[in-house]
Coordinates of C-alpha atoms in Angstrom, one line a residue:
M1 CA 0.0 0.2 0.1
I2 CA 1.5 3.4 -1.2
K3 CA 2.2 5.5 2.3
Q4 CA 1.2 9.0 0.7
I5 CA 3.5 11.8 2.1
K6 CA 1.4 15.1 3.2
L7 CA 3.6 17.9 3.1
S8 CA 3.0 21.9 2.8
I9 CA 4.2 24.1 -0.4
A10 CA 3.3 26.6 0.6
A11 CA 6.2 28.7 0.1
V12 CA 5.6 27.8 -4.0
V13 CA 1.9 29.0 -3.8
S14 CA 0.2 31.3 -1.6
I15 CA -2.8 29.0 -1.2
T16 CA -3.3 26.8 1.3
V17 CA -3.3 23.0 1.1
I18 CA -6.3 21.6 0.2
S19 CA -7.0 19.0 3.5
F20 CA -9.5 15.8 1.6
S21 CA -11.1 13.8 4.0
A22 CA -13.6 10.7 2.1
N23 CA -15.6 8.0 2.9
G24 CA -13.1 5.0 0.7
A25 CA -11.3 5.7 -2.5
M26 CA -12.6 8.2 -5.5
S27 CA -14.3 5.7 -8.1
E28 CA -12.3 5.5 -11.5
K29 CA -14.4 7.1 -13.5
E30 CA -14.6 10.3 -10.8
Y31 CA -10.5 10.4 -10.7
A32 CA -10.2 10.5 -14.7
E33 CA -12.8 13.1 -15.2
K34 CA -11.2 15.8 -12.4
R35 CA -8.2 14.8 -13.5
A36 CA -9.1 15.7 -17.3
A37 CA -10.4 18.8 -16.4
L38 CA -7.7 20.6 -14.1
I39 CA -5.1 19.2 -17.2
I40 CA -7.7 20.7 -19.2
K41 CA -7.7 24.0 -17.3
H42 CA -4.2 24.1 -16.8
S43 CA -2.8 23.4 -20.6
H44 CA -4.4 27.0 -21.5
Q45 CA -1.1 28.6 -19.9
D46 CA 0.8 25.3 -19.6
S47 CA 2.2 23.9 -22.8
T48 CA 4.7 21.4 -20.9
F49 CA 1.1 18.7 -20.6
A50 CA 1.0 18.7 -24.5
A51 CA 4.6 17.9 -24.7
L52 CA 4.0 15.1 -22.3
K53 CA 1.1 13.6 -23.8
N54 CA 3.1 13.6 -27.3
E55 CA 5.7 11.9 -25.6
K56 CA 2.9 9.7 -24.4
Q57 CA 1.7 8.8 -27.7
K58 CA 4.8 8.8 -30.0
A59 CA 5.5 5.7 -27.1
K60 CA 2.2 3.9 -27.9
E61 CA 2.0 4.3 -31.5
Q62 CA 5.5 2.7 -31.8
S63 CA 4.1 -0.3 -29.5
D64 CA 5.2 0.7 -26.3
K65 CA 9.2 -0.5 -27.2
G66 CA 11.7 0.3 -24.6
S67 CA 11.8 2.0 -21.1
F68 CA 9.6 5.3 -21.8
T69 CA 6.1 3.5 -22.4
S70 CA 3.3 5.2 -22.9
E71 CA 2.4 4.0 -19.1
Y72 CA 5.7 5.6 -18.1
W73 CA 4.8 9.0 -19.3
R74 CA 1.0 8.8 -18.2
L75 CA 3.5 8.5 -14.1
R76 CA 5.5 11.3 -15.8
I77 CA 2.1 13.6 -16.2
D78 CA 0.5 12.3 -12.9
Q79 CA 4.2 14.0 -11.2
Y80 CA 3.8 16.7 -13.0
L81 CA 0.1 17.8 -12.3
Y82 CA 1.1 16.5 -8.8
G83 CA 3.7 18.7 -7.6
Q84 CA 3.7 21.4 -9.9
Y85 CA -0.7 22.4 -9.2
I86 CA -1.3 21.0 -6.0
E87 CA -5.5 21.3 -6.0
F88 CA -5.1 17.6 -7.8
Q89 CA -3.3 16.3 -4.7
P90 CA -6.3 15.4 -2.4
I91 CA -8.0 13.8 -5.6
Y92 CA -5.2 11.5 -6.0
D93 CA -4.5 10.6 -2.9
A94 CA -8.6 9.4 -2.5
Y95 CA -8.1 7.8 -5.8
I96 CA -4.8 5.9 -4.6
D97 CA -5.9 5.0 -1.0
G98 CA -5.7 1.4 -0.1
K99 CA -3.9 1.0 -3.7
K100 CA -0.2 -0.4 -4.6
F101 CA 1.9 1.0 -7.1
N102 CA 1.5 -1.7 -9.9
E103 CA -2.4 -1.5 -9.0
I104 CA -2.0 1.8 -10.3
Y105 CA 0.9 1.9 -13.0
D106 CA 1.6 -0.8 -15.1
L107 CA 4.7 -0.4 -15.1
P108 CA 7.8 -3.7 -15.0
A109 CA 10.1 -3.7 -11.9
E110 CA 12.9 -1.5 -11.5
D111 CA 15.9 -1.9 -12.9
L112 CA 18.3 0.2 -10.5
G113 CA 22.1 -1.9 -11.6
P114 CA 23.8 -3.2 -12.3
K115 CA 24.2 -5.2 -8.7
W116 CA 26.7 -4.5 -6.4
Q117 CA 29.4 -7.8 -6.4
K118 CA 32.1 -8.0 -3.9
P119 CA 35.8 -7.6 -5.3
E120 CA 37.8 -10.8 -5.2
R121 CA 40.7 -8.3 -5.0
L122 CA 41.6 -5.5 -3.6
P123 CA 44.6 -3.6 -4.3
A124 CA 46.9 -2.3 -2.4
I125 CA 46.8 1.1 -0.1
P126 CA 48.4 2.7 3.1
K127 CA 48.2 1.0 6.4
G128 CA 46.7 2.6 8.9
H129 CA 43.0 3.5 7.8
F130 CA 40.0 3.7 9.8
T131 CA 37.4 2.4 7.9
D132 CA 36.5 -0.9 6.1
N133 CA 36.7 -0.7 2.7
L134 CA 33.9 1.6 1.1
P135 CA 31.7 1.5 -1.8
G136 CA 30.5 4.8 -4.3
N137 CA 32.3 8.6 -5.1
T138 CA 35.5 9.2 -3.3
Y139 CA 34.6 11.4 -0.2
T140 CA 35.6 12.6 3.2
G141 CA 32.5 11.5 5.0
W142 CA 31.0 14.4 7.5
H143 CA 32.3 15.5 10.8
Q144 CA 31.9 17.6 13.8
L145 CA 34.6 18.5 16.5
V146 CA 32.8 18.8 20.0
G147 CA 35.5 19.8 22.7
D148 CA 38.1 16.6 22.1
T149 CA 36.1 14.6 20.5
V150 CA 35.5 14.1 16.5
Y151 CA 32.1 12.5 15.4
I152 CA 32.6 11.2 12.1
T153 CA 30.0 9.8 10.0
Y154 CA 30.4 7.6 6.1
Q155 CA 28.7 5.7 4.0
G156 CA 29.3 1.9 4.4
H157 CA 28.9 -1.4 3.3
L158 CA 26.1 -1.1 0.7
T159 CA 25.6 2.5 1.8
D160 CA 24.4 2.0 4.9
P161 CA 25.8 5.2 7.1
Y162 CA 28.2 3.9 9.8
V163 CA 29.6 6.4 12.9
A164 CA 33.0 6.4 14.8
S165 CA 33.9 9.2 17.2
Y166 CA 38.1 9.8 18.3
N167 CA 39.1 11.6 21.4
L168 CA 42.1 14.2 20.6
K169 CA 43.2 13.5 23.9
T170 CA 42.9 10.5 24.8
D171 CA 43.6 8.9 21.3
K172 CA 41.2 6.3 21.5
W173 CA 38.5 5.1 19.3
D174 CA 34.4 4.2 19.8
G175 CA 32.6 3.1 16.9
P176 CA 32.2 2.3 14.2
Y177 CA 28.6 1.8 14.5
K178 CA 25.6 1.2 12.1
A179 CA 23.7 4.1 12.6
G180 CA 20.5 3.1 10.3
H181 CA 19.1 0.9 7.7
S182 CA 19.6 2.5 3.5
T183 CA 17.2 1.6 1.0
L184 CA 20.2 2.7 -1.5
S185 CA 22.3 -0.3 -3.2
K186 CA 20.2 -3.2 -1.5
G187 CA 18.9 -6.5 -3.9
D188 CA 19.9 -5.8 -7.7
R189 CA 20.5 -2.2 -7.5
K190 CA 24.0 -0.5 -8.0
I191 CA 26.0 1.6 -4.8
D192 CA 24.6 5.4 -5.3
S193 CA 26.2 8.2 -3.8
H194 CA 23.3 10.7 -3.4
G195 CA 22.2 10.2 0.3
R196 CA 25.7 10.2 1.9
P197 CA 25.2 10.7 5.6
I198 CA 25.6 13.8 7.7
I199 CA 26.3 14.3 11.3
E200 CA 25.0 17.3 13.6
V201 CA 25.6 17.5 17.6
D202 CA 22.6 19.5 19.2
N203 CA 23.6 21.4 22.0
Q204 CA 21.7 19.0 24.1
G205 CA 25.0 16.1 23.1
Y206 CA 22.4 14.3 20.7
I207 CA 23.7 13.3 17.6
H208 CA 22.1 13.6 14.3
I209 CA 22.6 11.6 11.4
V210 CA 20.5 12.5 7.6
Y211 CA 21.2 9.2 5.4
G212 CA 19.6 7.6 2.5
G213 CA 18.1 9.7 -0.4
H214 CA 17.7 9.6 -3.3
G215 CA 14.3 10.0 -5.3
G216 CA 12.2 7.5 -2.4
E217 CA 10.6 3.9 -3.5
R218 CA 7.9 3.2 -5.2
E219 CA 6.1 2.6 -2.2
D220 CA 6.1 6.4 -1.0
G221 CA 4.0 7.4 -4.0
L222 CA 4.2 10.9 -6.0
N223 CA 6.3 13.5 -4.6
P224 CA 4.7 16.9 -3.7
F225 CA 8.2 18.7 -4.0
S226 CA 8.8 18.0 -7.2
I227 CA 7.7 17.8 -11.2
D228 CA 9.9 15.1 -11.6
T229 CA 10.0 11.0 -12.0
P230 CA 9.9 10.9 -8.3
H231 CA 11.4 7.1 -7.4
A232 CA 15.3 6.8 -8.1
G233 CA 15.7 4.3 -5.6
G234 CA 16.5 5.2 -1.8
R235 CA 14.4 6.9 1.2
M236 CA 16.0 10.0 3.1
L237 CA 16.2 9.4 6.4
H238 CA 16.6 11.0 9.9
V239 CA 17.8 9.5 13.1
V240 CA 18.8 10.9 16.9
S241 CA 21.1 9.1 19.3
A242 CA 18.6 7.6 21.7
K243 CA 21.5 9.2 24.7
P244 CA 23.5 12.6 24.5
Y245 CA 26.7 11.8 22.9
D246 CA 26.3 7.8 22.6
L247 CA 26.7 6.1 19.2
S248 CA 25.5 2.8 20.5
S249 CA 21.7 3.2 19.6
F250 CA 19.9 5.4 17.0
I251 CA 16.0 6.5 17.1
Q252 CA 14.5 6.8 13.7
K253 CA 12.3 10.4 13.0
D254 CA 9.7 11.2 10.5
D255 CA 10.6 14.7 10.0
I256 CA 12.7 14.4 6.6
S257 CA 10.9 14.1 2.9
P258 CA 11.4 10.8 2.0
F259 CA 12.1 11.5 -1.7
A260 CA 14.9 14.2 -0.9
S261 CA 18.7 13.3 -2.6
Y262 CA 22.0 15.1 -1.3
T263 CA 22.9 16.0 2.2
K264 CA 24.7 19.1 3.6
S265 CA 24.0 20.8 6.6
Y266 CA 25.5 23.7 9.6
K267 CA 25.1 24.2 13.0
M268 CA 24.6 28.1 13.5
A269 CA 26.2 29.9 17.0
N270 CA 22.2 29.9 18.5
G271 CA 22.0 26.3 18.4
D272 CA 19.7 26.0 15.0
I273 CA 20.6 23.3 12.5
Y274 CA 19.8 23.7 8.7
F275 CA 19.8 20.4 6.8
F276 CA 19.8 21.6 3.1
T277 CA 18.7 18.6 0.3
R278 CA 17.2 18.5 -3.2
G279 CA 13.4 17.8 -2.8
G280 CA 13.3 14.9 -5.3
T281 CA 15.2 13.4 -8.2
H282 CA 17.0 15.9 -10.8
K283 CA 13.9 18.0 -11.7
S284 CA 13.0 19.1 -8.3
P285 CA 13.4 22.3 -6.2
W286 CA 16.2 22.6 -3.6
L287 CA 14.9 22.7 0.0
Y288 CA 16.1 23.7 3.9
Y289 CA 15.0 22.7 7.0
K290 CA 15.7 23.9 10.3
M291 CA 16.0 22.4 13.8
K292 CA 15.4 25.0 16.9
N293 CA 17.7 24.3 19.3
G294 CA 16.2 22.5 22.0
T295 CA 14.6 20.5 19.9
Q296 CA 14.8 17.1 17.8
T297 CA 13.2 17.6 14.9
F298 CA 12.9 19.2 11.9
E299 CA 10.0 21.8 11.3
Q300 CA 8.2 22.0 7.6
P301 CA 11.3 22.8 5.0
V302 CA 11.3 26.2 3.2
I303 CA 12.0 26.1 -0.6
I304 CA 14.4 27.5 -2.3
S305 CA 14.3 27.5 -6.1
W306 CA 11.6 25.9 -8.6
P307 CA 12.2 24.2 -11.8
T308 CA 10.8 25.6 -14.5
P309 CA 10.1 23.9 -18.3
Q310 CA 11.3 26.0 -21.2
K311 CA 8.4 27.6 -22.8
D312 CA 9.9 27.3 -26.8
D313 CA 10.3 23.0 -25.6
P314 CA 9.0 22.2 -22.4
I315 CA 10.3 18.6 -22.8
M316 CA 13.7 20.6 -21.4
V317 CA 13.7 21.8 -17.9
D318 CA 15.6 24.6 -16.0
T319 CA 16.8 24.1 -12.5
H320 CA 19.6 24.5 -9.8
Y321 CA 22.7 22.4 -8.4
I322 CA 23.3 24.2 -4.7
N323 CA 26.0 24.0 -2.7
P324 CA 26.0 26.1 0.8
L325 CA 28.4 27.2 3.4
K326 CA 28.5 28.5 6.5
I327 CA 30.3 31.2 6.6
S328 CA 29.7 33.8 9.5
D329 CA 27.7 32.5 13.1
T330 CA 24.2 33.6 11.7
E331 CA 24.6 33.5 7.8
I332 CA 24.9 30.3 5.0
A333 CA 26.3 31.4 1.3
I334 CA 24.9 29.7 -1.4
T335 CA 26.1 29.1 -4.6
S336 CA 24.8 27.2 -7.3
L337 CA 24.4 26.1 -11.1
W338 CA 22.1 26.0 -13.9
H339 CA 21.6 22.4 -14.9
A340 CA 19.8 22.1 -17.6
C341 CA 17.3 19.0 -17.6
N342 CA 14.4 16.6 -19.9
F343 CA 11.8 14.7 -19.4
K344 CA 13.8 12.2 -21.6
E345 CA 16.4 11.6 -19.0
Y346 CA 19.3 12.6 -22.0
H347 CA 22.2 13.6 -20.1
D348 CA 25.5 14.5 -22.0
K349 CA 28.2 13.0 -20.1
T350 CA 31.1 15.6 -22.0
H351 CA 29.1 18.4 -19.7
Y352 CA 26.2 17.0 -18.0
N353 CA 24.5 20.5 -19.2
R354 CA 25.5 22.3 -16.2
L355 CA 26.5 25.9 -16.4
N356 CA 27.0 29.6 -15.0
L357 CA 27.6 30.5 -11.2
Y358 CA 25.3 32.0 -8.9
Y359 CA 25.6 33.8 -5.3
M360 CA 23.6 34.4 -2.3
V361 CA 23.2 34.5 1.4
L362 CA 20.5 33.1 3.9
D363 CA 20.1 35.4 6.7
T364 CA 19.2 33.3 9.6
T365 CA 18.5 35.5 11.9
D366 CA 15.1 36.1 10.1
G367 CA 15.1 33.8 7.1
S368 CA 16.0 36.5 4.5
F369 CA 17.8 35.7 1.2
Y370 CA 19.9 38.5 -0.2
N371 CA 22.3 38.8 -3.2
A372 CA 25.9 40.1 -3.5
K373 CA 24.3 43.8 -3.9
K374 CA 22.5 43.2 -0.2
E375 CA 19.0 43.2 -2.2
K376 CA 16.4 40.6 -0.6
L377 CA 15.2 38.0 -2.9
A378 CA 12.1 36.3 -3.1
L379 CA 11.5 32.5 -2.8
P380 CA 11.2 30.4 -4.6
L381 CA 13.5 31.2 -7.2
T382 CA 13.5 30.3 -10.5
L383 CA 16.1 30.3 -13.5
A384 CA 14.1 34.0 -14.6
S385 CA 15.0 35.2 -11.1
T386 CA 18.4 34.2 -10.8
N387 CA 19.9 35.4 -14.0
Q388 CA 18.5 39.0 -12.7
H389 CA 19.4 38.4 -9.5
T390 CA 22.5 36.4 -8.6
L391 CA 24.2 35.7 -11.8
A392 CA 28.0 35.8 -10.6
Y393 CA 29.6 33.9 -14.0
D394 CA 27.7 33.6 -17.5
S395 CA 29.6 30.2 -18.2
E396 CA 27.2 30.3 -21.4
K397 CA 28.8 33.2 -23.1
A398 CA 32.0 32.6 -22.1
G399 CA 31.8 29.3 -24.1
E400 CA 32.4 26.6 -21.4
T401 CA 30.5 24.4 -18.4
S402 CA 30.6 25.1 -14.9
F403 CA 30.7 21.9 -13.6
G404 CA 30.6 23.0 -9.8
T405 CA 30.3 25.4 -7.6
K406 CA 31.5 26.9 -4.4
P407 CA 30.9 29.9 -1.6
L408 CA 34.7 31.1 -0.3
V409 CA 35.2 32.8 2.6
L410 CA 38.5 35.1 2.6
E411 CA 40.8 36.5 4.8
D412 CA 39.8 40.0 3.8
G413 CA 36.0 39.8 4.3
R414 CA 35.2 40.2 0.1
T415 CA 32.6 38.6 -1.1
A416 CA 34.1 35.9 -3.2
A417 CA 32.6 32.3 -4.8
A418 CA 34.3 29.4 -6.8
Y419 CA 33.6 27.5 -10.3
E420 CA 34.9 24.6 -12.2
A421 CA 35.6 25.8 -15.3
R422 CA 35.5 23.1 -18.1
G423 CA 36.0 23.2 -22.2
K424 CA 38.1 21.6 -24.4
D425 CA 41.5 19.8 -22.7
Y426 CA 40.9 21.9 -19.8
R427 CA 39.4 21.9 -16.1
E428 CA 40.3 24.0 -13.2
W429 CA 38.8 26.1 -10.0
R430 CA 39.0 29.6 -10.8
M431 CA 37.4 32.3 -8.9
A432 CA 34.7 35.2 -8.7
L433 CA 35.2 38.2 -6.5
F434 CA 31.7 41.2 -5.9
E435 CA 33.6 44.8 -5.8
N436 CA 32.5 48.0 -6.3
G437 CA 29.5 46.4 -7.1
E438 CA 30.2 44.3 -9.6
W439 CA 31.5 40.8 -10.3
T440 CA 34.5 39.5 -12.1
H441 CA 35.7 36.3 -13.0
G442 CA 38.8 34.1 -13.6
H443 CA 40.6 34.7 -10.5
P444 CA 43.3 32.1 -9.5
M445 CA 41.9 30.2 -6.1
P446 CA 42.9 31.7 -3.0
G447 CA 46.5 31.0 -1.5
T448 CA 47.5 29.8 -5.2
V449 CA 49.5 32.4 -6.1
N450 CA 53.0 33.1 -5.6
R451 CA 52.6 29.6 -3.9
T452 CA 55.5 27.2 -4.7
L453 CA 56.0 23.6 -2.8
F454 CA 59.4 21.8 -3.5
D455 CA 59.4 17.7 -3.2
I456 CA 62.2 15.9 -0.6
N457 CA 64.6 16.1 -3.2
G458 CA 63.8 19.6 -3.8
K459 CA 62.1 19.7 -7.2
K460 CA 59.2 22.0 -7.9
V461 CA 56.1 19.7 -8.0
K462 CA 53.3 20.8 -10.4
K463 CA 50.3 19.6 -9.4
V464 CA 49.3 20.5 -5.8
F465 CA 45.8 18.9 -4.5
G466 CA 45.3 20.8 -1.1
L467 CA 48.2 22.7 1.1
E468 CA 46.2 23.2 5.0
V469 CA 48.2 25.0 7.3
L470 CA 48.5 23.5 10.8
K471 CA 48.6 26.0 14.4
N472 CA 52.3 25.1 14.6
N473 CA 53.0 28.6 14.1
G474 CA 51.7 28.7 10.6
D475 CA 54.9 27.6 9.2
T476 CA 53.7 23.9 9.0
A477 CA 51.2 22.5 6.8
A478 CA 50.1 19.3 5.5
V479 CA 50.2 18.8 1.5
T480 CA 48.8 16.5 -1.0
Y481 CA 50.5 16.6 -4.7
Q482 CA 51.2 14.6 -7.4
N483 CA 54.5 13.1 -7.8
N484 CA 56.8 13.6 -10.8
R485 CA 55.9 9.5 -10.9
G486 CA 52.6 10.2 -11.2
E487 CA 52.2 9.0 -7.6
S488 CA 49.4 10.6 -5.3
V489 CA 51.5 11.7 -2.6
F490 CA 50.5 12.5 1.6
A491 CA 53.5 14.8 3.4
I492 CA 54.0 17.6 6.5
A493 CA 56.1 20.4 4.6
K494 CA 57.9 23.5 6.4
Q495 CA 57.6 27.5 5.1
T496 CA 60.8 28.8 3.9
S497 CA 59.8 32.0 2.6
S498 CA 60.2 35.0 5.4
G499 CA 57.0 36.7 6.2
S500 CA 58.0 39.6 5.2
T501 CA 57.6 38.7 1.3
K502 CA 54.3 37.9 -0.4
E503 CA 55.9 34.3 -1.9
Q504 CA 55.0 31.0 0.2
N505 CA 57.7 28.2 -0.2
W506 CA 57.2 25.2 1.2
Q507 CA 59.6 22.2 1.5
V508 CA 58.4 19.0 2.1
E509 CA 60.3 17.4 5.3
K510 CA 58.7 13.8 5.7
A511 CA 56.4 12.4 3.0
Y512 CA 53.7 9.6 5.2
F513 CA 52.5 7.4 1.8
K514 CA 52.8 7.5 -2.1
V515 CA 50.1 5.7 -3.5
A516 CA 49.8 4.8 -7.5
K517 CA 46.9 5.4 -9.9
A518 CA 45.0 6.6 -6.6
K519 CA 42.9 9.5 -5.9
L520 CA 43.5 11.7 -3.1
Q521 CA 41.7 13.8 -0.6
M522 CA 42.0 15.8 2.3
K523 CA 39.5 17.7 5.3
P524 CA 40.9 19.4 7.9
V525 CA 38.9 19.1 11.2
R526 CA 39.1 22.7 12.6
N527 CA 38.1 24.0 16.4
Q528 CA 36.3 26.7 17.4
S529 CA 39.1 28.9 16.2
G530 CA 39.6 27.8 13.0
N531 CA 42.5 25.8 13.8
V532 CA 43.5 22.1 12.6
E533 CA 43.7 20.0 14.8
A534 CA 43.0 16.9 12.9
L535 CA 42.6 15.3 9.1
I536 CA 40.5 13.1 7.7
L537 CA 41.8 11.7 4.6
N538 CA 40.0 9.3 1.6
V539 CA 42.5 7.3 -0.6
R540 CA 41.3 5.6 -3.4
K541 CA 42.4 3.4 -5.5
G542 CA 40.5 1.3 -7.8
V543 CA 37.9 -0.4 -5.7
S544 CA 39.9 0.0 -2.7
Q545 CA 38.7 3.1 -0.6
R546 CA 39.5 3.9 3.1
L547 CA 39.7 6.6 5.3
Y548 CA 42.2 7.9 7.8
L549 CA 42.4 10.0 10.5
W550 CA 45.9 12.0 11.1
H551 CA 46.3 13.6 14.6
D552 CA 49.7 14.8 15.8
G553 CA 52.1 12.9 13.3
K554 CA 50.2 9.6 12.6
F555 CA 47.3 7.6 11.2
R556 CA 45.2 7.1 14.2
A557 CA 43.9 3.0 12.9
N558 CA 40.9 2.0 14.6

């Protein structure tokens, strides 16, 4: 039986969600009449219905060959109507009451493979890790430092969330523990990294983990926060520790949309926690949830952006990818890019139709959004409104794509953001700056100008992945780089240039490991003063992938 999710979308429209109480399910005839009447009503000003119905008819004429059958397009029309026009929601909910998904739609079983297979052989990587071998994309987990304890969560076996803690004073580990069960990647499904867990520790010591989402399951029904196909195989879930600072037992909360995808969160100075996510699969809005200090549940979400079918070709849909970052005790900066998606689910993997750089800030004291000019923004934002008010770099005009974006915090306080520029034969991160009332772009990333790293033999390093200055007087740094043999290296370096010069020369003093044909990521663990207390590293070589914790000159194996 479908468990239909009831959520308000009052942020999108200024009317109240219609409530419905039925003495049983709506009849097929009554439902069909009401559905048809709404489609006719809205088709006068919304050409998306005609475009979707045209795809349905073409599928029928081709004898429903392939996966995009006429029944598939019926589902897509229902989902578009359900997410875009909320008066359809009580009608649909009454009709499907007591029905299972396959009683509503005659669709084949999901094919979300290929099924994960345990590797027969794991390529050798350095010892000293604190996790088992990890599936999915390369990343360093999500962590919080509370007092002397680092809490770390990560996506473990078959994408389930795992959590562990390490005390910086006693050098003792607790865990890892399995914090919940993810529906991603189970059965015949492939490994999916969309629901990687985040962790927050509230002011009362309770540990919150959100994980597992990529569009929900068919049994969850249609998505009230999306115009997209509702299911890609994974529910977003929120669990909280049964006791403060205790990782051994977690309780599930029912306050996050199961359809959500992607995870990012921040705790503000007043103890409020903000969780950012996409409301469903590709053609879905981006949302944030707020958990007030002293509570253990998230409030109803606020919709940040809304996807819009293109007027000239409604099969194409303009949407966004956002990336938030806490930049002060009360502010969260949000960068985004424009993603040109489509209802046919065709994605050009050379660039994925990702364009531009946008910038705005959430003021958590009153919930307002504003752009770099301090102009207040009205939510939800569409492509038209982001182009008008928050555009920081027009990559489409420059003839290149911007595959990723991120906010930046500069020491001099200037407003800045970064974008990953891609073109023919190049891929590099660049900075955009807002000065004198306008954005300029193409600047080098912070800390990279006049910075030179020399390896242990005194040879200049051409490719530096990361450099994190440690707390020892600022003259020591952890570095990751590629040596002249193509190996990925983690090392400690000393600054050899004097403080009176703008140039920064760093000399590697000790290389802890080097791995051929491997990816290497490094994430600092910072205290409240911003100083680096420890480092979390990810080493991936083929199907081998582990996390490492480096502290006081050693890898702290668990």
